[in-house]
Amino acid sequence: QKYCSVFQIQTLLSARLDTTPYKYLLEFRLSKAAGLLKETDLPVGIIAENTGFHQMSHFGKCFKEKTGHTPREYRSMNALSVTH
């Protein structure tokens, strides 16, 4: 069996995806949060928690940096996408 070190994984991510493990994970989590905001009526705090953000302020800051909108604004803009 061959195992990869943390350094090797970081190198692979950097070479193949042009990103760091932290940025890759953050993008993944924010993408999941955006989907939940569009597709569910879950409270924003629950969505933040379910996608790995332990502080609402950090979630809001990261989400706004990625989308240009707060989570609540994003949900309002996509309100027609919500199905019941």
Coordinates of C-alpha atoms in Angstrom, one line a residue:
Q1 CA 0.0 0.0 0.0
K2 CA 1.1 3.5 -0.7
Y3 CA 0.0 6.4 1.4
C4 CA 0.0 10.1 0.6
S5 CA 1.4 12.7 3.0
V6 CA -0.4 15.9 3.7
F7 CA 2.3 17.7 1.7
Q8 CA 1.7 15.3 -1.3
I9 CA -2.0 16.0 -1.2
Q10 CA -1.4 19.8 -1.1
T11 CA 1.0 19.5 -4.0
L12 CA -1.5 17.5 -6.1
L13 CA -4.4 19.9 -5.4
S14 CA -2.1 22.9 -6.2
A15 CA -0.9 21.2 -9.5
R16 CA -4.3 19.8 -10.7
L17 CA -6.8 22.3 -9.4
D18 CA -4.7 25.4 -8.9
T19 CA -6.0 25.8 -5.3
T20 CA -5.1 24.9 -1.7
P21 CA -7.0 22.3 0.3
Y22 CA -8.5 25.1 2.5
K23 CA -9.8 27.0 -0.5
Y24 CA -11.1 23.8 -2.2
L25 CA -13.0 22.9 1.0
L26 CA -14.3 26.4 1.5
E27 CA -15.6 26.6 -2.1
F28 CA -17.3 23.2 -1.7
R29 CA -19.0 24.2 1.5
L30 CA -20.2 27.5 0.1
S31 CA -21.5 25.8 -3.0
K32 CA -23.5 23.4 -0.8
A33 CA -24.8 26.3 1.3
A34 CA -25.9 28.1 -1.9
G35 CA -27.8 25.0 -3.0
L36 CA -29.5 24.7 0.4
L37 CA -30.5 28.4 0.4
K38 CA -32.1 27.9 -3.1
E39 CA -33.7 24.6 -2.5
T40 CA -34.9 24.6 1.2
D41 CA -36.5 26.9 3.7
L42 CA -34.0 25.9 6.4
P43 CA -32.9 28.8 8.6
V44 CA -29.6 30.4 7.5
G45 CA -28.0 29.5 10.8
I46 CA -28.8 25.8 10.3
I47 CA -27.5 25.9 6.8
A48 CA -24.3 27.5 8.1
E49 CA -23.9 24.9 10.7
N50 CA -24.7 22.0 8.4
T51 CA -22.1 23.2 5.9
G52 CA -19.3 23.4 8.6
F53 CA -19.4 27.0 9.6
H54 CA -19.5 27.4 13.4
Q55 CA -19.8 31.2 13.4
M56 CA -22.6 33.0 11.5
S57 CA -20.4 36.0 11.0
H58 CA -17.7 33.9 9.3
F59 CA -20.3 32.2 7.1
G60 CA -21.8 35.5 6.1
K61 CA -18.5 37.1 5.3
C62 CA -17.3 34.1 3.2
F63 CA -20.6 33.8 1.4
K64 CA -20.7 37.5 0.5
E65 CA -17.1 37.4 -0.7
K66 CA -18.0 34.5 -3.0
T67 CA -21.5 35.7 -4.3
G68 CA -21.6 39.4 -3.7
H69 CA -24.7 38.9 -1.5
T70 CA -25.5 38.0 2.0
P71 CA -27.1 34.6 2.5
R72 CA -30.5 36.2 3.0
E73 CA -30.2 38.4 -0.1
Y74 CA -29.1 35.3 -2.1
R75 CA -32.2 33.4 -0.9
S76 CA -34.5 36.3 -1.7
M77 CA -33.0 36.6 -5.2
N78 CA -33.6 32.9 -5.8
A79 CA -36.9 32.6 -4.0
L80 CA -38.7 31.3 -7.2
S81 CA -36.4 28.2 -7.0
V82 CA -37.7 27.1 -3.7
T83 CA -40.1 24.2 -4.0
H84 CA -42.5 23.1 -1.3

